[in-house]
XYZ file of C-alpha atoms in Angstrom:
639
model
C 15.934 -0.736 3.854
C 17.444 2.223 1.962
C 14.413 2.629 -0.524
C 12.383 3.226 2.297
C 14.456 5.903 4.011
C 14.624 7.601 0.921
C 11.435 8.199 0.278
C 10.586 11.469 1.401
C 7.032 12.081 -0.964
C 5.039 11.422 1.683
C 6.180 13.768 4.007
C 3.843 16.860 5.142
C 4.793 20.377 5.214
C 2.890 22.603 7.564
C 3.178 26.861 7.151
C 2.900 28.661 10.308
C 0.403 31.543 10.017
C 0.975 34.811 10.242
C 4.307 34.954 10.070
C 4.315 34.758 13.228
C 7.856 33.430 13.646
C 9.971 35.472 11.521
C 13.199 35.730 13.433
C 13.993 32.434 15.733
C 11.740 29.703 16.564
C 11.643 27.093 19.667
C 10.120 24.335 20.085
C 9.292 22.001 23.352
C 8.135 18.528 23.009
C 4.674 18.233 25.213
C 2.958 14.699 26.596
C 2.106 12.477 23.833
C 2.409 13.133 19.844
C 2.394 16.818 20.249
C 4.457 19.731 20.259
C 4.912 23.469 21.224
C 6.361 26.241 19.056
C 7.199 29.568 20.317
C 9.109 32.630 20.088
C 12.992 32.685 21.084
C 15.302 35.665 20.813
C 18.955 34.947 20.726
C 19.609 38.276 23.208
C 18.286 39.532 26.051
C 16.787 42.451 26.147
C 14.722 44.414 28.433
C 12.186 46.312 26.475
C 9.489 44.612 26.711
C 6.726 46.129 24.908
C 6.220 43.287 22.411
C 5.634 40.696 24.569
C 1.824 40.859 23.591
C 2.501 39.859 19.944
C 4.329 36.659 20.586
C 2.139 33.520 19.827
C 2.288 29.978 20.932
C 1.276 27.347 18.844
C 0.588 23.867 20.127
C 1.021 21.399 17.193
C -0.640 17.682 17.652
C -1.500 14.788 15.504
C -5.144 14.432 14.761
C -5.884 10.698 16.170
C -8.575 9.497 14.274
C -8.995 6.550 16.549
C -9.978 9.036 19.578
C -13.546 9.394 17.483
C -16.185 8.207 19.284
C -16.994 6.127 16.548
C -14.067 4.127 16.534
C -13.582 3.959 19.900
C -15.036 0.776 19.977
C -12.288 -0.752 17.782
C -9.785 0.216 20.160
C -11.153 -1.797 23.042
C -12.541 -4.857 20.802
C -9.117 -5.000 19.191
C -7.499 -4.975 22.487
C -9.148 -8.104 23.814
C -7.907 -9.856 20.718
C -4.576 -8.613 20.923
C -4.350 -9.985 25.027
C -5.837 -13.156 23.501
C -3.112 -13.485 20.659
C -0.211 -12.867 23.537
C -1.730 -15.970 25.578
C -2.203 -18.708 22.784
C 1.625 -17.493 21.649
C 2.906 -18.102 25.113
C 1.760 -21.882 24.614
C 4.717 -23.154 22.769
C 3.644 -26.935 23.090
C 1.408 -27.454 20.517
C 0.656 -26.130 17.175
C -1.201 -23.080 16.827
C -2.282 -22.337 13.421
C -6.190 -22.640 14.213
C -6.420 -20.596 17.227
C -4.156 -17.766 15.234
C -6.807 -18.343 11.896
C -9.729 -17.423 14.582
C -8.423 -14.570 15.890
C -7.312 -13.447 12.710
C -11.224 -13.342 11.662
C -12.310 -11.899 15.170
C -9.660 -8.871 14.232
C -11.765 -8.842 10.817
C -14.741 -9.367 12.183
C -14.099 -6.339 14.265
C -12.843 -3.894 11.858
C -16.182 -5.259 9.505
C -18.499 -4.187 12.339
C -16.947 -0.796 12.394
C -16.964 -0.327 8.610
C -21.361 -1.093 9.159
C -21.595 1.305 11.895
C -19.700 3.874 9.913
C -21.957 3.303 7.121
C -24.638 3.749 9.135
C -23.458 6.836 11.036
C -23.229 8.350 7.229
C -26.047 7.688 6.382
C -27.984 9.339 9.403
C -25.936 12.466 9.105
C -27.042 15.155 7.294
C -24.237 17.649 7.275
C -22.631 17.032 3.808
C -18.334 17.814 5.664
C -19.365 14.970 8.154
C -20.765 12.845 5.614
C -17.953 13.224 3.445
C -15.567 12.405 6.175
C -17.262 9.181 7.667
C -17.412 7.839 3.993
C -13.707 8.773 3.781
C -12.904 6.703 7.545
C -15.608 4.143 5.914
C -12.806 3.687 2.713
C -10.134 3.130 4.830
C -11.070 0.428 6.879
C -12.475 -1.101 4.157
C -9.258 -1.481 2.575
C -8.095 -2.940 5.790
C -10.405 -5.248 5.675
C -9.800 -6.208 2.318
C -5.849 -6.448 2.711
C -6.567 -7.917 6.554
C -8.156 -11.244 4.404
C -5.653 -11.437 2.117
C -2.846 -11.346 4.212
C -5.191 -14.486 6.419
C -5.441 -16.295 2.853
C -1.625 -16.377 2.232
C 0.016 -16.248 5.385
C -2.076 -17.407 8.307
C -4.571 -19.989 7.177
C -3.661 -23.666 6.545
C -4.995 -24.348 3.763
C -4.566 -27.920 2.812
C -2.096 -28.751 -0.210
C -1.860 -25.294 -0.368
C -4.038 -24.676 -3.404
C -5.268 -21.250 -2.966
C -7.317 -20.538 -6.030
C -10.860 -21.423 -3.892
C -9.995 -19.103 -1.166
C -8.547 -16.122 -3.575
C -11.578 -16.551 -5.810
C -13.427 -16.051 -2.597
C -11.469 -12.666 -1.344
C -12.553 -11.347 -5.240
C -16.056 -12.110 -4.898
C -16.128 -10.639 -1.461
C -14.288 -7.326 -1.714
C -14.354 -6.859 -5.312
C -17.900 -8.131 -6.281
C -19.332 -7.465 -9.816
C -22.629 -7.180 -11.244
C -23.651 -9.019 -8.702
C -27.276 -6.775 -8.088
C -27.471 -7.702 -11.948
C -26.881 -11.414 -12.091
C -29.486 -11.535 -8.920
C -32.132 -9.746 -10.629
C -32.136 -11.731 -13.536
C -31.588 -15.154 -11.807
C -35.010 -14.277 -9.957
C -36.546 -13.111 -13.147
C -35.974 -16.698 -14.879
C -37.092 -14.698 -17.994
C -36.449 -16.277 -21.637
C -35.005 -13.436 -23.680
C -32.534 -11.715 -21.184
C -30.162 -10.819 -23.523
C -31.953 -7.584 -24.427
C -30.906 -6.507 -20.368
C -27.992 -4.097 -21.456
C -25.633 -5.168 -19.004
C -26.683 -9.138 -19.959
C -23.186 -10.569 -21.568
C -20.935 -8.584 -18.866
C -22.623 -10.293 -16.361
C -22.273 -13.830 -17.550
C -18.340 -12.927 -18.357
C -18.257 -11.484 -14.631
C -19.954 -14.469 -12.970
C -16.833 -16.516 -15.229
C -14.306 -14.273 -14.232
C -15.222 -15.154 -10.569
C -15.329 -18.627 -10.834
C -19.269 -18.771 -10.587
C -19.669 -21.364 -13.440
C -23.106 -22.319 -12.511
C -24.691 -19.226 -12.007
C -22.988 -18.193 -15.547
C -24.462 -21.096 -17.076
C -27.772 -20.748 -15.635
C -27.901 -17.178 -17.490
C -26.855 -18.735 -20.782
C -29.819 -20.875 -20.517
C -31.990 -17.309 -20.577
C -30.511 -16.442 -23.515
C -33.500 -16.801 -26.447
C -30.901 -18.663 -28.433
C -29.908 -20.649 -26.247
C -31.192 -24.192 -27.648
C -28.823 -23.397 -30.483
C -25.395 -25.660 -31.464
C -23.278 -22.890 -30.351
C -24.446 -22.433 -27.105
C -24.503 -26.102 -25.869
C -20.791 -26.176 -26.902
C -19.943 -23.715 -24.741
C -22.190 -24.880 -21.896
C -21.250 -28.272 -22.448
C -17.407 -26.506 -22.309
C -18.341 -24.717 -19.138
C -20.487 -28.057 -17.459
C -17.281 -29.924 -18.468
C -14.807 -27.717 -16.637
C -12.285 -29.502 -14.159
C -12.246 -28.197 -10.422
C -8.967 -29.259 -8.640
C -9.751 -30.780 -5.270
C -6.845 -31.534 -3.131
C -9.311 -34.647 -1.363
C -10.573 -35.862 -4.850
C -8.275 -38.723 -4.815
C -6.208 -37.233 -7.823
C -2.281 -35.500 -7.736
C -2.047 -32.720 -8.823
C -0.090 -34.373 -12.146
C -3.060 -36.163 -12.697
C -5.322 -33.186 -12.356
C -2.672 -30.843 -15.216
C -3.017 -33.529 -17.705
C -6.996 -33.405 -17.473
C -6.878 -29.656 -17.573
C -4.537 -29.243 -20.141
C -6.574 -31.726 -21.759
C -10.175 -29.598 -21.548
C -8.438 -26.704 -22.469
C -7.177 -28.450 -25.777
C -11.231 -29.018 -26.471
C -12.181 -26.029 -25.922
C -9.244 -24.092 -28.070
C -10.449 -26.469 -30.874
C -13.616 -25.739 -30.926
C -12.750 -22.268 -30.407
C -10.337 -22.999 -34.068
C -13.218 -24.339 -35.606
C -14.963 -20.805 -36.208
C -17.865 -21.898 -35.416
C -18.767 -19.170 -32.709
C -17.174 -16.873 -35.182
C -20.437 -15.048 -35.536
C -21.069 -14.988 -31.803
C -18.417 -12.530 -30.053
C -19.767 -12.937 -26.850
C -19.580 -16.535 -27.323
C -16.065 -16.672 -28.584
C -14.885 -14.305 -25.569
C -16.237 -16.623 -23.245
C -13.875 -19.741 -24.557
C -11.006 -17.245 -25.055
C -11.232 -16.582 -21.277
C -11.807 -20.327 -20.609
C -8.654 -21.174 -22.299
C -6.339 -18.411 -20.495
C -5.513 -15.923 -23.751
C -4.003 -12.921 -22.359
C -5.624 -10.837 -25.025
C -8.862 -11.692 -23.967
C -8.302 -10.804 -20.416
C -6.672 -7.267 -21.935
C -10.162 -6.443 -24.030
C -12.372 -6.330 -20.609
C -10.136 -4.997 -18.377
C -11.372 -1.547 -19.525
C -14.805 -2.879 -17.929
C -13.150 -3.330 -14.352
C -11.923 -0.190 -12.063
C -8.860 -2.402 -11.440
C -6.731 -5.622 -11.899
C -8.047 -6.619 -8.696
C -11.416 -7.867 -10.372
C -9.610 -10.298 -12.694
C -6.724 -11.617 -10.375
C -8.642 -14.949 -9.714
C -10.084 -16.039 -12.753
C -6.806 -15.694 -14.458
C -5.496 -17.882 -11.904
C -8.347 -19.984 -12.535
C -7.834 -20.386 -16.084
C -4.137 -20.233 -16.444
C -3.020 -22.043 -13.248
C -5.870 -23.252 -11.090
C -3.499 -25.883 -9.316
C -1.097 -22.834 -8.543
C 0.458 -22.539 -4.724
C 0.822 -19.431 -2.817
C 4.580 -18.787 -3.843
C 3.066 -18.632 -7.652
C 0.979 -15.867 -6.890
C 3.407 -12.867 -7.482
C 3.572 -13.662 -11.557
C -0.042 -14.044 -12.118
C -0.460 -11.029 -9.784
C 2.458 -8.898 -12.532
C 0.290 -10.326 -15.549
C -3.205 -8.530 -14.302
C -1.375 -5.462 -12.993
C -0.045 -5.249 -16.615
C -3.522 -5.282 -18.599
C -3.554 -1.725 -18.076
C -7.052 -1.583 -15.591
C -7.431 1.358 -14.582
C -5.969 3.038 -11.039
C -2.938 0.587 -11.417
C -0.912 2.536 -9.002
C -3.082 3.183 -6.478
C -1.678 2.856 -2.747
C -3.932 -0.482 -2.547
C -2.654 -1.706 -5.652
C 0.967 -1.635 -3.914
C -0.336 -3.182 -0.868
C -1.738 -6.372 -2.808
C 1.128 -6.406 -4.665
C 3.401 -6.954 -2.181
C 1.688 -9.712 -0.175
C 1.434 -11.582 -3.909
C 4.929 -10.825 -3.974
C 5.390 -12.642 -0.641
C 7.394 -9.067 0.519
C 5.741 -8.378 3.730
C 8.423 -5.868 4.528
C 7.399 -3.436 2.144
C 3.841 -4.239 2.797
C 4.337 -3.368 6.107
C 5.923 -0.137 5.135
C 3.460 0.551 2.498
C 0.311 -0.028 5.644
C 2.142 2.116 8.095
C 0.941 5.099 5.505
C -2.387 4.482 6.161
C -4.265 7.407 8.471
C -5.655 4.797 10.970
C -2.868 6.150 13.394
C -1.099 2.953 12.874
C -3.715 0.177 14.393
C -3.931 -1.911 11.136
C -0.268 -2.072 11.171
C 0.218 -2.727 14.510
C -2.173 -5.554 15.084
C -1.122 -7.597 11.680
C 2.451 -7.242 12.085
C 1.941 -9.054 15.657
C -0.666 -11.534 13.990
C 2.324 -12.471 11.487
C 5.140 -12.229 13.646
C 3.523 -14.906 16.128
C 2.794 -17.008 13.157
C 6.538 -17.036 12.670
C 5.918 -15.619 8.841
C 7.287 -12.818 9.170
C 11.325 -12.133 8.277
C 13.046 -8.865 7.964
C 16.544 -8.573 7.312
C 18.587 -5.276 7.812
C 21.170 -4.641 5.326
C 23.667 -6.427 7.416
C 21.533 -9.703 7.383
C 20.681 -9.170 10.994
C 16.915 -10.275 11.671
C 15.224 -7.151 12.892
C 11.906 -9.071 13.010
C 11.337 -8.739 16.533
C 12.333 -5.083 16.844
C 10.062 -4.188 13.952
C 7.379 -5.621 16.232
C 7.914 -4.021 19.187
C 8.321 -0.569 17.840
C 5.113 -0.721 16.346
C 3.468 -2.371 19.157
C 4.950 0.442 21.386
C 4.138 3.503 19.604
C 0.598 2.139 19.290
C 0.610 1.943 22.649
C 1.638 5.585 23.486
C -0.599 6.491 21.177
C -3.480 5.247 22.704
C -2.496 6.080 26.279
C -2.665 9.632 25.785
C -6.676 9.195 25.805
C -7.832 10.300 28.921
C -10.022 6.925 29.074
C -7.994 4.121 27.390
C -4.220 4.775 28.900
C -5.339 1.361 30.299
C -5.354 -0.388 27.143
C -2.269 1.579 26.307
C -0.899 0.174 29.084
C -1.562 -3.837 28.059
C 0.485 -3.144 24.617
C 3.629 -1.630 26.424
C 3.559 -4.238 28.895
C 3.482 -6.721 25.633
C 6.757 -5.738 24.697
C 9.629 -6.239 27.663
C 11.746 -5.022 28.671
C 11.287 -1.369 26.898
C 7.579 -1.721 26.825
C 6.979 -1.832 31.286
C 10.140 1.196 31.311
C 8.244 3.417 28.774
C 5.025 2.271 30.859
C 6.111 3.974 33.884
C 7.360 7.464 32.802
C 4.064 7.295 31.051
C 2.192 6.520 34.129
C 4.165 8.682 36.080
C 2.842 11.668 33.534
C -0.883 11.097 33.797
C -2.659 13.742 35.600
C -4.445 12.795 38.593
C -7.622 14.424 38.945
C -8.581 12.200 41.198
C -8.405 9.772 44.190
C -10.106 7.415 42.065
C -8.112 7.769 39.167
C -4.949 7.175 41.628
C -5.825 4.495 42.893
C -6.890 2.749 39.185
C -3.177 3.657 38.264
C -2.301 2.309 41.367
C -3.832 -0.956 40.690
C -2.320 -1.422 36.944
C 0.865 -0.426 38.189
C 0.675 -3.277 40.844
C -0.454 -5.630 37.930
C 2.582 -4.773 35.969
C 4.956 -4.771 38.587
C 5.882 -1.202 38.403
C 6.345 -0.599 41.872
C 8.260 2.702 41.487
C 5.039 4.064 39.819
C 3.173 2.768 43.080
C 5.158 5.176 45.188
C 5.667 7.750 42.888
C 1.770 8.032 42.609
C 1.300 7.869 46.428
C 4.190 10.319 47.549
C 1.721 12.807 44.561
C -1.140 12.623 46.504
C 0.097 12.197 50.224
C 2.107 16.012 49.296
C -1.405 17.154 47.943
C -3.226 15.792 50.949
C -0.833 17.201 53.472
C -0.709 20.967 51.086
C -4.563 20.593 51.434
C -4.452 20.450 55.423
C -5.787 16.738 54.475
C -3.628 15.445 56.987
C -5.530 11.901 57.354
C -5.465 10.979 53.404
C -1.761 12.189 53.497
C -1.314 9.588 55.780
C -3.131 6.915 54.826
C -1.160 7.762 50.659
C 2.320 7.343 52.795
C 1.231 4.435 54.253
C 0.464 2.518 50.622
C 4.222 4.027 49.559
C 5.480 2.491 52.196
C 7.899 5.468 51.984
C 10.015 6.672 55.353
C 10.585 9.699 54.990
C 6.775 10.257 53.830
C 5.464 8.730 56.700
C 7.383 10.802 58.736
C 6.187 14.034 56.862
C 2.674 13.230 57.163
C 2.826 11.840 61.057
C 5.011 15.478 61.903
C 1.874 17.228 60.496
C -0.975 14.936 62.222
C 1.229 15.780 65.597
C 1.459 19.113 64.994
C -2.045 19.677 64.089
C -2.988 17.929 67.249
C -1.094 20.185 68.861
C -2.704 23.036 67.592
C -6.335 21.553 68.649
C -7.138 19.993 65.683
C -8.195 16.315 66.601
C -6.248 13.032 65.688
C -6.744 11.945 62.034
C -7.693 8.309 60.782
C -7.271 7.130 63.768
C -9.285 3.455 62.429
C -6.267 3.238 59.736
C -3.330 4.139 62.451
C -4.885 1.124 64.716
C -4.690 -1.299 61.281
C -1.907 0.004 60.155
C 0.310 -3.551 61.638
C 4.006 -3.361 60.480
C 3.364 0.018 58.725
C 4.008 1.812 62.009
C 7.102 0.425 62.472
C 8.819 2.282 59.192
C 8.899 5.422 60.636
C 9.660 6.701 64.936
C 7.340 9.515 64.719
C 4.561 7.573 62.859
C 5.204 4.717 65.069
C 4.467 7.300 67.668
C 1.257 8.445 66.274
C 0.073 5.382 66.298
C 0.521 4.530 69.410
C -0.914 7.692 70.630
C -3.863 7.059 69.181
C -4.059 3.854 70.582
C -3.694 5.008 74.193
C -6.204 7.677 73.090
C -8.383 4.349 72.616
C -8.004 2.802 75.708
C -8.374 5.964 77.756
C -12.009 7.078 76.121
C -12.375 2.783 77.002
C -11.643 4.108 80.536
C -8.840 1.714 80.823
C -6.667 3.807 82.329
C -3.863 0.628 83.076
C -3.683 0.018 80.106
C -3.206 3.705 78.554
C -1.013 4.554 81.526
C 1.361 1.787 80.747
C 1.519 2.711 76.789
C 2.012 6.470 77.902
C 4.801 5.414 80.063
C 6.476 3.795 77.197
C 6.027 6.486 74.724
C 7.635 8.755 77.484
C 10.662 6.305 78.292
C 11.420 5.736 74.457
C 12.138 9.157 73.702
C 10.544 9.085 70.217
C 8.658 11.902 70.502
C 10.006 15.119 68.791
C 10.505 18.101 71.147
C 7.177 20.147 70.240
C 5.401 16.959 71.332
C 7.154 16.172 74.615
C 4.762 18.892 76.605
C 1.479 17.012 75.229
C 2.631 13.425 76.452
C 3.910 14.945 79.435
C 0.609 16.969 80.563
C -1.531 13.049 79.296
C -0.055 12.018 82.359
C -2.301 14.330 84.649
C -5.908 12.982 84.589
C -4.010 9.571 84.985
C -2.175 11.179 87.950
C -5.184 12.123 89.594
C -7.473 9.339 89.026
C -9.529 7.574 92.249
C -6.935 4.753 91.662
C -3.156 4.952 91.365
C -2.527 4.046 87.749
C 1.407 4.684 87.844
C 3.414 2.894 89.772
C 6.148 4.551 91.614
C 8.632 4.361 90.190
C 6.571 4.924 86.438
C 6.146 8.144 88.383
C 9.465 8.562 88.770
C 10.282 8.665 84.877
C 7.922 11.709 84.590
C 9.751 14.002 86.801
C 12.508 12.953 85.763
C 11.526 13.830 82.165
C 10.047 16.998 83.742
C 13.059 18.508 84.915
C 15.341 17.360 81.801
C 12.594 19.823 79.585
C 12.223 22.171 81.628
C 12.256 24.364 78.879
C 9.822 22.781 77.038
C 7.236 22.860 80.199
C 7.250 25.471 82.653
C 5.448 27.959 84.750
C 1.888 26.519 86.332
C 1.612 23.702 83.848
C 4.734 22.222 85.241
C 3.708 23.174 88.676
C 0.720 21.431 88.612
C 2.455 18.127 87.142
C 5.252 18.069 89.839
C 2.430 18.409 92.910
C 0.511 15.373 90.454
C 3.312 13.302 90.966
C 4.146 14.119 94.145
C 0.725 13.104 95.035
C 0.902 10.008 93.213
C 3.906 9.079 94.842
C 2.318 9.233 98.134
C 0.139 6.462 97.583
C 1.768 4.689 95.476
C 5.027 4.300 97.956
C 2.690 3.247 100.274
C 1.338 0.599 98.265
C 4.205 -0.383 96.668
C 5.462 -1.760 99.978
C 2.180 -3.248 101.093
C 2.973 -5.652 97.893
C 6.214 -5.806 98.607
């Protein structure tokens, strides 16, 4: 791992303007990838006349994925991603094909964004945007590209595991040649197409790509084409062996016949009878694998890329995966041009079999580290992916996760996809669900809405610290916003005591200062909720007697006052409300408290007397004494 620590040529190097910073500089890390710098002086002083020339400068990382644009990969991507979690969690049978499919959906995807970026280029007509959607346009293309041949080598299962078909097929896809060419004169079906000047670079193309047919159905245009010479080499070409791993033959059987074509076709090529026809003679240098001839067209190709599987096809075309990496040195070393390009290091590396440095070599691509989060999960599931630390410790799983995490940071500091954020950390336990919640906990919330959508993921992830944290949030707000009602009905989802308690103090005090009961429909739902808390237990019940009275079922509501009075829950700025409920019950047409109920109100009368006095208190002690008056009399007629 030290030759990646080392390298430090990437790095970036930002100035500050202005020199605006000459002295000492600060800086405070900020939610998400950014950053403030600012001013800091070392003493304190109290002049403070240049307070007005100090500048703060918020540094962030420009997250290409937040374009609109690509937006769409984000959530696509995410779907497979869930889906790839799922079919690895089903360890009882063997999952190659359902890891091959969504290996194409990902490149499916990432295809449909390169179209729409084309597109978008296309349309625009400012020449900076243009530029820069081309430039996004490049770089998923060469995910693409890399994306199908890490499938080829690593995730498909390819039978034998004889990859020449499928590599020839990755050339001809991503690296196609004279293709417009070859079309145009295929259609044509003119005798005489040699005088087209690109005519003998697109028959060696169509040969370099494995397309035999179509290279000998050009030859066959060629005015001369009747002659000796060129029915030896179309007879050479019409002759050529194609390794088929269900053709009934080993793949002993198959070297001997090739070796044994290619032995024909270097004769013939000895004879010098094409000597007078270059083109010709090119064409069965090619077919019998001389390096040399490979070397004279490379100078045609913008890089080694475009030759890659027709020297396989003509050196080794039985060749395994494993054999890729010295075929893949040979075409880097014909000298194409843009040899050490960052792609060219890529593709070198998965010949190589070195996913490691592939891996390292991806993570410097500016897609804000998608394309090398997603295909390092896609291999590590496959279980073809190894790294070693330099202690011989497999850090395979870490490497995942820590990729799989920061992508999912990443994306949750969009405003509208922390919920897809959210999936990834929760892929990746037990750091991914801790990082989840202190990320949670740090999203604003503009919104009822919005808190109750964090609510709900939180739930789904069983992070039930976030649940309260987010409800204690908005049960303060409510109660700071004389929302008393929504502060109550927040405490009630935190199931928090001592914000239940807050909330029901305010609702009683408010109700004590004429404002009128809130949510009373939640209080009478609220079940075992009431029962956290005395005082909201209490407000509860006082609004249910609050019920039955406006029911006029005064029995009822005079027994529940009673035993709000008797339980001595209520706080002491409440006890001179429940005491003066008592006198419309007092003086209704029928006795509603018992004696000896009537009883417990004087006698919680004269134990506040503090808290009730002067003509309210006289009033409820000539109440009761009129309620006792009947009711003693009654009270023995039942007795």
């Amino acid at each position: 791992m030290e030759k990646h620590l080392k390298r430090s040529d990437r790095a970036k190097t930002f100035v500050l303007p202005n020199k605006c910073f000459e002295k000492h500089v600060a800086c405070a890390w900020r939610r998400g990838n950014s950053f403030t710098v600012y001013p800091r002086s070392q003493t304190v002083s109290k002049n403070q006349g240049n307070i007005s020339d100090n500048k703060i400068l918020k540094v962030r990382q420009e997250i290409l994925l937040f374009i609109p644009i690509l937006r769409k990969l984000i959530n696509d991507s995410n779907g497979v991603f869930l889906s790839l979690q799922k079919v690895a969690e089903n360890t009882n049978s063997d999952n190659q094909v359902e890891f091959w499919k969504l290996s194409r959906q990902y490149r499916s995807i990432v295809r449909s964004i390169i179209e729409n970026l084309q597109e978008a280029a296309e349309e625009e007509s400012d020449a900076l945007a243009k530029n820069s959607l081309n430039s996004y346009a490049t770089i998923f293309y060469s995910i693409e590209c890399i994306w199908h041949l890490c499938e080829i080598l690593f995730i498909k299962n390819i039978p034998g595991d004889v990859v020449l078909p499928f590599l020839l097929e990755w050339v001809c896809c991503h690296f196609p040649s004279h293709d417009q060419t070859a079309a145009q004169l295929l259609e044509a079906r003119e005798r005489g197409s040699e005088d087209h000047p690109e005519y003998w670079d697109t028959v060696v193309s169509l040969i370099i790509q494995g397309r035999i047919d179509d290279a000998r159905d050009l030859l066959r245009l060629h005015s001369a084409s009747e002659s000796a010479e060129f029915k030896l080499v179309a007879n050479s070409l019409r002759t050529m062996p194609v390794y088929n791993i269900y053709g009934g033959i080993s793949s002993g059987e198959f070297t001997i016949v090739w070796k044994h074509w290619q032995a024909e076709c270097r004769a013939i090529l000895n004879s010098q009878s094409l000597s007078s026809l270059p083109y010709l003679q090119l064409i069965m240098r090619l077919l019998i694998g001389d390096y040399t001839a490979f070397e004279s067209i490379c100078s045609k190709y913008p890089s080694w890329f475009y030759l890659l599987g027709g020297y396989v096809l003509f050196t080794r075309p039985w060749a395994r995966r494993r054999e890729l990496a010295d075929a893949a040195a040979a075409c880097a070393g014909l000298g194409a041009a843009h040899a050490h390009s960052h792609l060219n290091t890529v593709i070198r590396a998965l010949l190589e079999g070195d996913l490691h440095q592939m891996i390292y070599e991806i993570q410097q691509m500016s897609d804000n580290g998608w394309f090398a989060t997603h295909l390092t999960d896609m291999l590590y599931h496959c279980g073809k992916l190894q790294v070693l630390d330099e202690h011989q410790t497999d850090m395979t799983k870490r490497l995942r996760d820590s990729l799989v995490l920061e992508y999912g940071s990443l994306v949750m500091e969009h405003g509208a996809l922390w919920c897809t954020g959210l999936s990834y950390l929760a892929a990746c336990p037990p750091e991914g669900p801790r990082r989840a919640e202190l990320l949670l906990e740090r999203l604003p919330l503009d919104s009822e809405e919005k808190a109750m959508r964090i609510i709900a993921e939180a739930k789904k992830y069983d992070l039930l610290g976030v649940v309260q944290t987010v409800c204690a949030c908005m049960s303060a707000r409510g109660r700071g916003a004389g929302r008393v009602g929504a502060a109550l009905a927040w405490a009630g989802r935190a199931r928090g005591a001592g914000l239940c308690a807050g909330a029901a103090h305010a609702a009683l005090r408010g109700y004590c200062a004429g404002a009128p009961l809130p949510a009373a429909d939640m209080l009478l739902s609220a079940g075992s909720t009431l029962l956290m808390d005395d005082t909201l237990l209490l407000l509860g019940k006082y609004s249910d007697f609050h019920r039955l009275y406006n029911n006029k079922e005064f029995k009822k509501a005079a027994k529940l006052l009673i035993s709000l009075i008797t339980s001595k829950i209520a706080p002491e700025y409440f006890w001179e409300t429940l005491l003066l409920d008592t006198l419309p019950l007092l003086e209704a047409e029928e006795p509603v408290f018992s004696s000896t109920e009537t009883y417990e109100i004087l006698l919680c009368l004269e134990l506040r007397t503090k808290l009730l006095t002067g003509e309210k208190a006289d009033l409820l002690r000539l109440a009761c004494v009129r309620n006792l008056a009947r009711t003693v009399l009654l009270d023995g007629v039942e007795e």
